Structures are given as C-alpha cells and as structure tokens.
CSV table of C-alpha atoms in Angstrom, one decimal:
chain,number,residue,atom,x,y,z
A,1,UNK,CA,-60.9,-87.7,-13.7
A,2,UNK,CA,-57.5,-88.1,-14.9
A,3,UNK,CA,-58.3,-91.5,-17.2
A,4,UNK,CA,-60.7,-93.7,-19.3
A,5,UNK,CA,-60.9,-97.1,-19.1
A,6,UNK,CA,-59.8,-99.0,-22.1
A,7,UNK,CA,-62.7,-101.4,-23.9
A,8,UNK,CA,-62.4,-105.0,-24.4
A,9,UNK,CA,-62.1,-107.9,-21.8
A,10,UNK,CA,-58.9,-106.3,-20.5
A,11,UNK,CA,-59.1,-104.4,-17.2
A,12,UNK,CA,-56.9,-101.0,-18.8
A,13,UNK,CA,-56.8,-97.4,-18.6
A,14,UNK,CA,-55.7,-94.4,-21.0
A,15,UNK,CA,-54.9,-90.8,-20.1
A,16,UNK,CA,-57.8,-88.0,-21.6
A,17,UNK,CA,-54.9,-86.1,-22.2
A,18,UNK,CA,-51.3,-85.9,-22.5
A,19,UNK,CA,-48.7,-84.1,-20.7
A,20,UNK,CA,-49.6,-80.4,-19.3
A,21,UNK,CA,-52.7,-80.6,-21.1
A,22,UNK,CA,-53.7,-83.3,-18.9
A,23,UNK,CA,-52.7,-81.1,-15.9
A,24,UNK,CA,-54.2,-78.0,-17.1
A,25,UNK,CA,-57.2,-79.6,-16.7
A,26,UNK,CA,-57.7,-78.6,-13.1
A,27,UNK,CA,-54.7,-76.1,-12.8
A,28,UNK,CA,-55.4,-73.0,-14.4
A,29,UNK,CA,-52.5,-72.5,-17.2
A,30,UNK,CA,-52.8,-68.7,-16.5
A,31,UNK,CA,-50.7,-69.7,-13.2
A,32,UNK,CA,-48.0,-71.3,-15.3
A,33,UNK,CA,-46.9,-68.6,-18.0
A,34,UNK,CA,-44.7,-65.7,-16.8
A,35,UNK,CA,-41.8,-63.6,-18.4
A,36,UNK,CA,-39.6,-66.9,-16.9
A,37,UNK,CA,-40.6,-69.9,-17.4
A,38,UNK,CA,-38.9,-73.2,-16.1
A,39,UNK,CA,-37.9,-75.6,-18.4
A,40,UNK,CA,-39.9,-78.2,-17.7
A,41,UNK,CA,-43.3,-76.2,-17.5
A,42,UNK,CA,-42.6,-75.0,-20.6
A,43,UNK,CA,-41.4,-78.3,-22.3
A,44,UNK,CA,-45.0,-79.8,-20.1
A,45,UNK,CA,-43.2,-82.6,-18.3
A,46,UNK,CA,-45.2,-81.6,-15.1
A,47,UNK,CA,-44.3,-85.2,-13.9
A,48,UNK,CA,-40.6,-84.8,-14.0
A,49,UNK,CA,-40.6,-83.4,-10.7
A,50,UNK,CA,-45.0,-84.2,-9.0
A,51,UNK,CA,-45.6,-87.7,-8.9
A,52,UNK,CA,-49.3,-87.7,-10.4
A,53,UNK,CA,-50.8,-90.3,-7.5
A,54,UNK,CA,-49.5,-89.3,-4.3
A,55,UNK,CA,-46.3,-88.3,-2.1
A,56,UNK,CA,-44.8,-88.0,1.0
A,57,UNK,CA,-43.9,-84.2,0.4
A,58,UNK,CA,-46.8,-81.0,-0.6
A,59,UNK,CA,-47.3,-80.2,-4.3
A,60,UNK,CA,-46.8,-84.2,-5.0
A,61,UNK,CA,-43.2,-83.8,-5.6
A,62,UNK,CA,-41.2,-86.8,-6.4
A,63,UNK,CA,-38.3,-86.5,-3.6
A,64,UNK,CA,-37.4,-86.4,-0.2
A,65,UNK,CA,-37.1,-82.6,-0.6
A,66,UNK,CA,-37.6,-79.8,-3.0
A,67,UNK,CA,-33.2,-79.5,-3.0
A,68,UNK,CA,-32.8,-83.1,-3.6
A,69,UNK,CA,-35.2,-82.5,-6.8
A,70,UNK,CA,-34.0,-79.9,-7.8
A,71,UNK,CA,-30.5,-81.1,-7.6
A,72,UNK,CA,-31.4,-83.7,-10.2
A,73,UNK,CA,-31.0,-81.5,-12.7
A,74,UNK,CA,-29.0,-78.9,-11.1
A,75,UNK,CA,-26.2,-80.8,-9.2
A,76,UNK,CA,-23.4,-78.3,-10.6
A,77,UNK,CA,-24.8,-75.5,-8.2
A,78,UNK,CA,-23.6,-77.4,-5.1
A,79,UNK,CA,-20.0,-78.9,-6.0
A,80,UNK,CA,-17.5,-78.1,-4.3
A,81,UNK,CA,-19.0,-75.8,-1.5
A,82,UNK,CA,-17.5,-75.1,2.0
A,83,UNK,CA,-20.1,-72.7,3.3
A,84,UNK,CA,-23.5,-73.3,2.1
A,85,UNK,CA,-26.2,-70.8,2.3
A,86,UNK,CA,-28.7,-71.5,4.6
A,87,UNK,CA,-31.7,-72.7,2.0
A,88,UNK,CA,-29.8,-74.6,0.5
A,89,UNK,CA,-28.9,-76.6,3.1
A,90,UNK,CA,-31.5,-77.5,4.1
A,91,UNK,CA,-33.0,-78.3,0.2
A,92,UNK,CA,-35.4,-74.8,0.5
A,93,UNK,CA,-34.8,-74.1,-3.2
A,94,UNK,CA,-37.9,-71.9,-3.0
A,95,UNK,CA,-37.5,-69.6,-0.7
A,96,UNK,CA,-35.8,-67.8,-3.3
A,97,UNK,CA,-36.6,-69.3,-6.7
A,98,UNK,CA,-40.1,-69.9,-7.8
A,99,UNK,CA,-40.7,-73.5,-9.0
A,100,UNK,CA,-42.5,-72.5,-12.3
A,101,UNK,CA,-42.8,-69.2,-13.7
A,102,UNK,CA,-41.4,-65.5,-12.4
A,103,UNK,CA,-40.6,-62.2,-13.6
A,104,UNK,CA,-36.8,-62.2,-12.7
A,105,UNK,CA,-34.4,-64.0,-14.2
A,106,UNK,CA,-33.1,-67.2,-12.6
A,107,UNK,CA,-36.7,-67.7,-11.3
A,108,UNK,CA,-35.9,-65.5,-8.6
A,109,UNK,CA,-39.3,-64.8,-6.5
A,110,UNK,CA,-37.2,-61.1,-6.4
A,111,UNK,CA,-34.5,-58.7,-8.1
A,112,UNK,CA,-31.2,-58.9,-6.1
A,113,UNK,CA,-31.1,-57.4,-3.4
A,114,UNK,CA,-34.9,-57.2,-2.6
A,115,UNK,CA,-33.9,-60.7,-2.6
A,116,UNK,CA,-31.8,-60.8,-0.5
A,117,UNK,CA,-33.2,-58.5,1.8
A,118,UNK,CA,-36.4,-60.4,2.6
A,119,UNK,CA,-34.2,-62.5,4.7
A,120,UNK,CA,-31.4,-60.2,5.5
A,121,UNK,CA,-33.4,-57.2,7.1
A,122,UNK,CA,-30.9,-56.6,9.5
A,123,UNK,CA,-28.5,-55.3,6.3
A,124,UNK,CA,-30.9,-53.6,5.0
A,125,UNK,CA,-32.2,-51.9,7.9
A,126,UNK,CA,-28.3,-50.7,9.0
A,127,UNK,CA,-27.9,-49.6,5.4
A,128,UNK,CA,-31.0,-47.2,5.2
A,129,UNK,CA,-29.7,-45.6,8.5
A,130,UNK,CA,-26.1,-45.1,7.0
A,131,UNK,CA,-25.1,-41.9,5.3
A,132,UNK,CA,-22.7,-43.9,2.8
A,133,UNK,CA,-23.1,-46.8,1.3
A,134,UNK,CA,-21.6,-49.3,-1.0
A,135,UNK,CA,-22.8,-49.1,-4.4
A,136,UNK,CA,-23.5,-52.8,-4.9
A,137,UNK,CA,-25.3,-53.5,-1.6
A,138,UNK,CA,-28.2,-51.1,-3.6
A,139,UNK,CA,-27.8,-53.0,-6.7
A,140,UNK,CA,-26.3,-55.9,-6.9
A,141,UNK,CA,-25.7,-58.3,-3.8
A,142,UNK,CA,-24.0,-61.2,-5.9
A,143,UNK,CA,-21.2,-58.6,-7.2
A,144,UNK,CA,-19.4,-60.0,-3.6
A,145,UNK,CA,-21.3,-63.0,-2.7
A,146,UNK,CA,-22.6,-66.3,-3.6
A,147,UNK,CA,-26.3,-67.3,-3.3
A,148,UNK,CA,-25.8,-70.8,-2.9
A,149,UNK,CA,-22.2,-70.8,-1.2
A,150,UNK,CA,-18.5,-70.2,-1.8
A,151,UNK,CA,-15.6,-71.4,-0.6
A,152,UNK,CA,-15.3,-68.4,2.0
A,153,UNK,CA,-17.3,-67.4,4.7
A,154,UNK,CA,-19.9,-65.1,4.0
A,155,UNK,CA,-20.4,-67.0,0.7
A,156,UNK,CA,-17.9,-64.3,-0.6
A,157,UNK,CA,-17.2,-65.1,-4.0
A,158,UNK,CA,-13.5,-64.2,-2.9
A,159,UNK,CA,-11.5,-62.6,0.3
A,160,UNK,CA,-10.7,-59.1,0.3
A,161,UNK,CA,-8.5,-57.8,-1.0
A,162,UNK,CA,-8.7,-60.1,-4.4
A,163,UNK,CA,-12.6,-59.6,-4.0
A,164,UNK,CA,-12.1,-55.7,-3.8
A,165,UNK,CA,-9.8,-55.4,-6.6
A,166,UNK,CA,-12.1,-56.2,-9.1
A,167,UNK,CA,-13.6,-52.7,-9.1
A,168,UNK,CA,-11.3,-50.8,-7.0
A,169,UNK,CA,-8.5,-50.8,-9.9
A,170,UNK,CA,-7.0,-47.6,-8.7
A,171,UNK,CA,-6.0,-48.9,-5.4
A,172,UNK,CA,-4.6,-52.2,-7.0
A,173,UNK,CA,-2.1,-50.0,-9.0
A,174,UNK,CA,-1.4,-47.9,-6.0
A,175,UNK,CA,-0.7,-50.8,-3.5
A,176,UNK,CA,1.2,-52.4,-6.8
A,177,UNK,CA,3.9,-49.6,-7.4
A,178,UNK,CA,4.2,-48.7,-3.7
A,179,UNK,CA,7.7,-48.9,-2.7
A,180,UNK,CA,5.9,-48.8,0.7
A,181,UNK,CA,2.9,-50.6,1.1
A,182,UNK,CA,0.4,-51.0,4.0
A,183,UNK,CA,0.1,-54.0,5.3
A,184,UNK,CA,-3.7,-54.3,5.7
A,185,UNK,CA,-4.2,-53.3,1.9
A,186,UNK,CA,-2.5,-56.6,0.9
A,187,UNK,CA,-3.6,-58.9,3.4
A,188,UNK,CA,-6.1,-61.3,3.2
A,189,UNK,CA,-9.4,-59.6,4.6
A,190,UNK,CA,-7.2,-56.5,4.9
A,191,UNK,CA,-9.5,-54.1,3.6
A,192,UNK,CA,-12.2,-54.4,6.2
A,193,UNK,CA,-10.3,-54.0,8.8
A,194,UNK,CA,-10.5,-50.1,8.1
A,195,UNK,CA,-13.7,-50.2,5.4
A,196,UNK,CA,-17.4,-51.6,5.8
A,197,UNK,CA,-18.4,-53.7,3.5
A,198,UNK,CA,-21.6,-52.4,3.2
A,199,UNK,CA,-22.5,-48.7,4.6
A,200,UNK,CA,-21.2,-46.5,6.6
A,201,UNK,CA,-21.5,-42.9,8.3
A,202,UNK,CA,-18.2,-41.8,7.5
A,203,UNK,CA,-16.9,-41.1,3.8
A,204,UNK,CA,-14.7,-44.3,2.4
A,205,UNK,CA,-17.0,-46.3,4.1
A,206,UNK,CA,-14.6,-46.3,7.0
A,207,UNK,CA,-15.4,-48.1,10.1
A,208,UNK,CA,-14.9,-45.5,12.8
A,209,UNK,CA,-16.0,-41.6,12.4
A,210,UNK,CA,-12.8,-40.8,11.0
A,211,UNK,CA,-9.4,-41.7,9.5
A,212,UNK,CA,-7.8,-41.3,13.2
A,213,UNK,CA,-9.8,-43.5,15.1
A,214,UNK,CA,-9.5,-45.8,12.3
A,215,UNK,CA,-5.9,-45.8,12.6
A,216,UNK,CA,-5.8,-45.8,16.3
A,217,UNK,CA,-7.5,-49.1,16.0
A,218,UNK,CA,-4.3,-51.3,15.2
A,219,UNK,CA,-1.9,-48.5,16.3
A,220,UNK,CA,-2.6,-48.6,20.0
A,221,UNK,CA,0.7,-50.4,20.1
A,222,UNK,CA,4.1,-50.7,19.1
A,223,UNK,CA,4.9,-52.8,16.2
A,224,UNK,CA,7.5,-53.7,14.1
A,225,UNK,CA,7.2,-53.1,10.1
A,226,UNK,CA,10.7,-54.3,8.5
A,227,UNK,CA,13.1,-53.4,10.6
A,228,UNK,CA,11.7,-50.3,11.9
A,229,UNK,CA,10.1,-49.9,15.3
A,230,UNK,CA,6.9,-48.1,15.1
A,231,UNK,CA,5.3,-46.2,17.9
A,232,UNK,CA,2.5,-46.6,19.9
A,233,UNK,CA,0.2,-43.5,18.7
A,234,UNK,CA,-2.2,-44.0,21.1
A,235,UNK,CA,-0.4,-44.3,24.0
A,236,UNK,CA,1.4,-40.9,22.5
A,237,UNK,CA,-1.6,-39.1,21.7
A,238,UNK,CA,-3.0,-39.7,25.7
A,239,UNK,CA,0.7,-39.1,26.7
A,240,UNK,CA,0.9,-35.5,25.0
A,241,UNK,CA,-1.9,-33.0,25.0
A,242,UNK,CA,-0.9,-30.7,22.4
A,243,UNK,CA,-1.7,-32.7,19.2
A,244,UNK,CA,-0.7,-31.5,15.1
A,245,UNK,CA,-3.4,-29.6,13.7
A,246,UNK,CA,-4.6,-32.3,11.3
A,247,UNK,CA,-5.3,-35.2,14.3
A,248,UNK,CA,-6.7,-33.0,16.2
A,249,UNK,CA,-9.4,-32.8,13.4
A,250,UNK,CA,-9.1,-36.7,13.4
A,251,UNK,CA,-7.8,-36.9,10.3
A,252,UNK,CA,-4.0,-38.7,9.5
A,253,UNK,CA,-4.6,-39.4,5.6
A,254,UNK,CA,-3.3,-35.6,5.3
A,255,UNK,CA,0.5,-37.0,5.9
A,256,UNK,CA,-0.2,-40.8,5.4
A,257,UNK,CA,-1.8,-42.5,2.3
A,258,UNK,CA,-3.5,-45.2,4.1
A,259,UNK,CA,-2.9,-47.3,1.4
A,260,UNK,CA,0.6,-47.0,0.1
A,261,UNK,CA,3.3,-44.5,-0.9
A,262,UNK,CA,6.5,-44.2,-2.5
A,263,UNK,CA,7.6,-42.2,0.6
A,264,UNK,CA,8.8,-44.2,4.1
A,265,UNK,CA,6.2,-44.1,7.1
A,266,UNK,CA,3.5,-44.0,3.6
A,267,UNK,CA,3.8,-39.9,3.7
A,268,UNK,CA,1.4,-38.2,0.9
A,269,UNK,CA,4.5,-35.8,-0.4
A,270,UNK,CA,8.4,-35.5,0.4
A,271,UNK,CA,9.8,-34.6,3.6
A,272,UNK,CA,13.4,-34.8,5.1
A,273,UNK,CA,14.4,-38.2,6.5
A,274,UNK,CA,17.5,-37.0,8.1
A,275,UNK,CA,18.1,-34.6,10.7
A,276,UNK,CA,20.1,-32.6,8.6
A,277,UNK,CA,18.8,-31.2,5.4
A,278,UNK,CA,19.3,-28.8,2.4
A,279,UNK,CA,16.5,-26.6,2.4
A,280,UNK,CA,13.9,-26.4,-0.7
A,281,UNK,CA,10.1,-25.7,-0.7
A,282,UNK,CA,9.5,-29.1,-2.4
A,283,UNK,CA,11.9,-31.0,0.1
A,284,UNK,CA,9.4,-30.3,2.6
A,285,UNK,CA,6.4,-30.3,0.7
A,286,UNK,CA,4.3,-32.6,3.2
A,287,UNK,CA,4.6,-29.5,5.4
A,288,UNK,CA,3.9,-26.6,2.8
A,289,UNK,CA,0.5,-28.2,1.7
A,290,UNK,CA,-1.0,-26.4,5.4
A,291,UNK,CA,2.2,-24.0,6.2
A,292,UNK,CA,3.7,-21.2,4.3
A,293,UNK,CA,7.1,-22.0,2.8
A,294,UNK,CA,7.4,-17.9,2.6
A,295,UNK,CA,8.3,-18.2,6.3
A,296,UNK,CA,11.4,-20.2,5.5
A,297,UNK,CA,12.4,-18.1,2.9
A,298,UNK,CA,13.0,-14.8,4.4
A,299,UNK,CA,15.9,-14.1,7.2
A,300,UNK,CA,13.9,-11.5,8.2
A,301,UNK,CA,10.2,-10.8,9.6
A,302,UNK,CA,7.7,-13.3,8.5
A,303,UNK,CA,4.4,-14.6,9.7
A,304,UNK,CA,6.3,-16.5,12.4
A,305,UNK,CA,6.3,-16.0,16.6
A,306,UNK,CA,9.8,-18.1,16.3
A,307,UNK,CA,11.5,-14.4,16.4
A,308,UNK,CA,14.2,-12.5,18.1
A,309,UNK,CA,13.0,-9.4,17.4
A,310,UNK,CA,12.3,-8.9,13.7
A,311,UNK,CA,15.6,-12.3,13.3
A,312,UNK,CA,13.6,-15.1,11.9
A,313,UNK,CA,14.8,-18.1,14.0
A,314,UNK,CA,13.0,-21.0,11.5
A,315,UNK,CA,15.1,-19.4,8.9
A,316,UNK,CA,18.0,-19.3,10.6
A,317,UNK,CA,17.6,-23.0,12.0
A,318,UNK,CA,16.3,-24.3,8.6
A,319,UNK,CA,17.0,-22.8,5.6
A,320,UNK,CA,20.6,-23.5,5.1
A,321,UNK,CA,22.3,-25.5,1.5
A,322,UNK,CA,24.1,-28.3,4.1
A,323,UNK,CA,23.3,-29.1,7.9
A,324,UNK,CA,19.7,-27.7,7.8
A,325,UNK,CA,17.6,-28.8,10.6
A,326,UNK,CA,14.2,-30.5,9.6
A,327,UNK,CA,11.2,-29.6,11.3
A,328,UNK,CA,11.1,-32.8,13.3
A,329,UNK,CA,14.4,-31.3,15.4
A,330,UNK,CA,12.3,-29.8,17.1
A,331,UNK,CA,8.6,-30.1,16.6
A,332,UNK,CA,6.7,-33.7,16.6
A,333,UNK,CA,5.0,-34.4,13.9
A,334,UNK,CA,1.9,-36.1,16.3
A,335,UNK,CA,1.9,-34.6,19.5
A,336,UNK,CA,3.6,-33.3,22.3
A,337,UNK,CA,3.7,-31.6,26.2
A,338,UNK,CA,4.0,-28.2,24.8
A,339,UNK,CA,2.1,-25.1,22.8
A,340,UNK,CA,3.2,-25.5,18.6
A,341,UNK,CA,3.8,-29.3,19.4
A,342,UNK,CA,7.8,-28.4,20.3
A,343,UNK,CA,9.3,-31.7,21.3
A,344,UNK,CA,11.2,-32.3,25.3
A,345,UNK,CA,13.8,-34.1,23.6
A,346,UNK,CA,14.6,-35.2,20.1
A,347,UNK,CA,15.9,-38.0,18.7
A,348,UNK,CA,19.9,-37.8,17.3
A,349,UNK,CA,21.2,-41.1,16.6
A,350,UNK,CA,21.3,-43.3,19.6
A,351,UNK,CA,20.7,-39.6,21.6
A,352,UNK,CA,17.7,-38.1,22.4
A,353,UNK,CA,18.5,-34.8,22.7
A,354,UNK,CA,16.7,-32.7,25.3
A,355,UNK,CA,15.5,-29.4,24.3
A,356,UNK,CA,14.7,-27.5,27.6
A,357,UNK,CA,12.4,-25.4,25.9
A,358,UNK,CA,11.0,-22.3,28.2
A,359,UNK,CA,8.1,-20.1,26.5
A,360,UNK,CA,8.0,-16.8,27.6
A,361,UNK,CA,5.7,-14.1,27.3
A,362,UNK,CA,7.0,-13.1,24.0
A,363,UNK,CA,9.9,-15.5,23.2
A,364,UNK,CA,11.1,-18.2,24.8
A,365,UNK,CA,14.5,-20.1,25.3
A,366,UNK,CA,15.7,-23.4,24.8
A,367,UNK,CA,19.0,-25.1,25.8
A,368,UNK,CA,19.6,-28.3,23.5
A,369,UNK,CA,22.6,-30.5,23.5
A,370,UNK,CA,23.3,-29.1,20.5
A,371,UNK,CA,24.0,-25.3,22.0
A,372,UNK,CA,24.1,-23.2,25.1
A,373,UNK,CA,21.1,-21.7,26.8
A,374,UNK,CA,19.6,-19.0,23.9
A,375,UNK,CA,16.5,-17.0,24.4
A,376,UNK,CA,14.3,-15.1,22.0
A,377,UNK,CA,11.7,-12.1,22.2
A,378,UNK,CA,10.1,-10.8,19.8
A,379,UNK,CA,9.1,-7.4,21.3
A,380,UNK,CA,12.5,-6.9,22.6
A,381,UNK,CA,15.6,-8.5,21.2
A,382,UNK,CA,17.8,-10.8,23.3
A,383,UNK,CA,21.4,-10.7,22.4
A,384,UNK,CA,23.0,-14.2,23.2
A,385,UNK,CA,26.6,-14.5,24.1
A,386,UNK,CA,28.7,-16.8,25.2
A,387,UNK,CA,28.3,-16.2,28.6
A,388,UNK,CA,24.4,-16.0,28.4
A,389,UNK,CA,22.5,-17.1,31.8
C-alpha cells in the first residue's frame, strides 16, 4: 500500500509518495488543515513524531509518551518547574492541546478558560453561583497562573501580593506611601487572606459577608503591631453589647482603610490621638463624616441628649482651643456596656479612669476621676455644686 518494489535482481522498495502526500493517502487531508496548524503538519514531516511501521503507544507515535515527544521539541516548557500541572506530568500534552490542527491559538482544544474549565468544574461551578467575580477568571485564567507549572503552588505565575500588583496599581501606590501599612497587604499571600481569588458574594471579592467578619478573622486576638498592643475585637465585641453604628452594620472600612493609611490604627480621615485636644471640625473629621460637627459648635441647644437643660455638655467637654477632651474620653469607638457606646472607664496614661456613668430618665450623671459626682437633665436643669450628692 505504502510502497513499490524496485526492478532489477535487487530485493528493494520505493515510497508511491513522499512525505504527507504519502500519508494523505488514507488520512483525509480535510482532518489536517485548521486556522492552527502544527508545525510539522504543515511542513508534512508526519514521521517526525508516528513511526510509519508500528509502536508501542496509539496513533504510532515514536515515544514512550505523547510528553516525552513532545518535549523533543518543546523541552523549554518544563525547565525549571517546582509544581507541575497535572497533564503534564504525567506526558498528557493533549488533553489540552490538539496534536495537529485547532482553532485556538497554541493548539489549544479550547479558549482559556473554557479550557480550563473542562477540568476545573468545581471553579467554574462556585463562580456561576457567586455574585462577584474576578474579571480574569471570565477571561483569562493564565493572567495568574501557569498551564504547565510555576514555581508556586497553584501554578501561580507569582505570590500575592507581587502577582496582584500587576493590575491593582492603585493599591500598590497606597500600600507604598502609607506611613502605616497593613500587614496582610505586604505579605506574601497577604491579599487572600481577606480577598477570593476568584468570586465572591460580597463586593471586593472579600471572603466573609462583610468587612467585619473579615476583620474579625485575624483579630480575635491580641497582637502586637510595632510596639503597640492591639486589642482583641472579638473578644470586645462579645464582651460589650452596645456596638458603634458602623459595626453593627458589619462594616469597619468606614474608620479603617484596610489597606493602609497615613493615619495610626490605618483611620480613613484625622482624629485626635491624645486625650486632650484643640477643637476643629477637620481634627475630628473621621467622626463628622456620620455626626454633625454643628453639635460641637454651639454652647447652647443642639441636636444632642448630652444636655443640662438647653447647656450643651459635648460643647462644653469638647470644644475648647487647649485641654479639649476627644470623643474617646468618654465614648469607645467599638463597643461598650452602655446606650451611645459611653465607656466604664477610660484610659489616662497608665490610669484607666472610671466614669460611673448613671442614665437617667432625661439626663444622667457621671463621676469620673477627673471631677465630682455631676448630673444632667435635659427637661429640668441640675445645678452642680460643690457639695453635690
């Protein structure tokens, strides 16, 4: 079928035909011409790779494998690798790559990340369910990852956050001029230990439902950052039902850039980090993004139940040019055992000042460290002496 035998006395054979043509006379050449084509189809050295007589392997080929052929050619696709993706270790070349013609480039059998996803259902099933997803995991899987293996697991072309910052520029240059960075946003892997890498319910791609769960994930306890003690939130938060406004909507990125910030404890806009303070709307500007600075800035009345009558008491306790007391004298900022968050006690140095605050009907009283027993009420005004009981 395949060749003549060659006249004379000597026992010889010739070819009928040379190269693919010879081929083509059983295989139908409509099989071999595509929008890709590889190389050696098209150059018609179908016995580069099919021995033309026999072979321990289907299709005829000449190796122990299809990998070990291809990597004849092709070594420079598997130097160097640590983690190797599955096919390829085990020489499956084409489970992904057609041998001779296809429509994608690379002889892919698929566009990336159909691909991909032929294998990978499990991504791609989790994906369609998730309300937010990662713009390359619908277009391009090997933006982030290798197809025949990498030097990190995953076959990640790189580790977050080096592999991250190669779109996400705008955090780079945050994280970068932060006088105060978070520490997950420069550590290796650091970025998904708050963001999926591929889809998520929650906007940001975050990993929980929302910012504060996501937070409460590392901060569950205490923990050093420089030489500051931080506290343990959650312990705080289950300690003290009466939580700030923003947390109890599970949100924290309100006060806290979650990347970095220019401000100590990563806070979004300025506020006092003394107990003592002048007073000026901006100073306090982390607070006068929800609250109304107009309730600082009058002596008397105001939208505010902190009144002795019609005597506003935040004025009087904070808007003063020297010795102004910041918010956190006597609110916390997370959480605490009473109505408005007012703190039991308030930290002064190496003091923690107790507040014995008493609400009332309409006023209250408190008797700080600071001062003697005073009470409030704003339907009837309490006049505090000296020898107030």
């Amino acid at each position: 079928a395949c060749h003549e035998v060659k006249t004379g006395a000597k026992h010889g054979f010739t070819l009928k035909a040379e190269g693919a043509a010879m081929c083509l006379e059983c295989h139908e050449a409509e099989k071999f011409q595509g929008k890709v084509v590889h190389g050696p189809v098209g150059q018609g050295q179908c016995t580069a790779c099919h021995d033309p007589h026999s072979s321990k392997e289907k299709a005829l080929i000449r190796f122990d494998n299809v990998g070990a052929m291809c990597a004849e050619c092709h070594s420079e696709a598997l130097e160097g690798l640590k983690f190797v993706h599955g096919p390829v270790a085990v020489g499956q070349c084409t489970a992904c790559h057609a041998p001779h013609v296809a429509g994608e480039a690379k002889l892919l059998r698929a566009a990336d990340p159909a691909m991909c996803l032929e294998c990978h259902s499990d991504v791609g099933e989790r994906v369609a369910e998730m309300k937010h997803k990662h713009p390359p995991v619908e277009t391009a899987c090997l933006s982030c990852h290798k197809p025949h293996g990498a030097g990190n697991k995953m076959m990640l072309a790189s580790t977050a956050p080096t592999l991250c910052n190669e779109c996400h520029e705008d955090v780079v240059a945050k994280v970068s001029d932060a006088k105060c960075k978070h520490s997950p946003a420069a550590a290796e892997g650091g970025c998904t230990s708050c963001h999926d890498a591929h889809a998520s319910m929650s906007d940001k791609l975050l990993k929980q439902e929302n910012s504060s769960k996501v937070c409460l994930s590392c901060h569950d306890k205490a923990m050093k950052a420089g030489e500051r003690s931080l506290l343990n939130i959650a312990e705080h938060l289950g300690q003290n039902p009466h939580h700030h406004g923003p947390i109890q909507k599970g949100e924290c990125t309100p006060c806290h850039d979650p990347h970095g910030a220019d401000r100590s404890s990563l806070l979004t806009k300025n506020f006092p980090q003394k107990f003592y303070s002048a007073f000026s709307p901006d100073a306090y500007g982390l607070c006068f993004d929800c609250h109304e600075a107009e309730v600082f800035e009058t002596a008397e009345g105001g939208d505010t139940e902190f009144r002795n009558g019609d005597r506003n008491l935040h004025y009087l306790h904070v808007n003063k040019s020297f010795k102004g007391r910041t918010c956190r004298a006597c609110h916390d900022p997370h959480a605490s055992k009473n109505d408005k968050h007012i703190r039991e006690q308030t930290p002064f140095g190496k003091w923690n000042i107790p507040l014995n605050y008493q609400p009332s009907e309409n006023g209250g009283s408190c008797g700080p460290g600071c001062h003697q027993v005073y009470r409030y009420d704003r339907v009837a005004p309490v006049s505090n002496t000296s020898d107030t009981k």
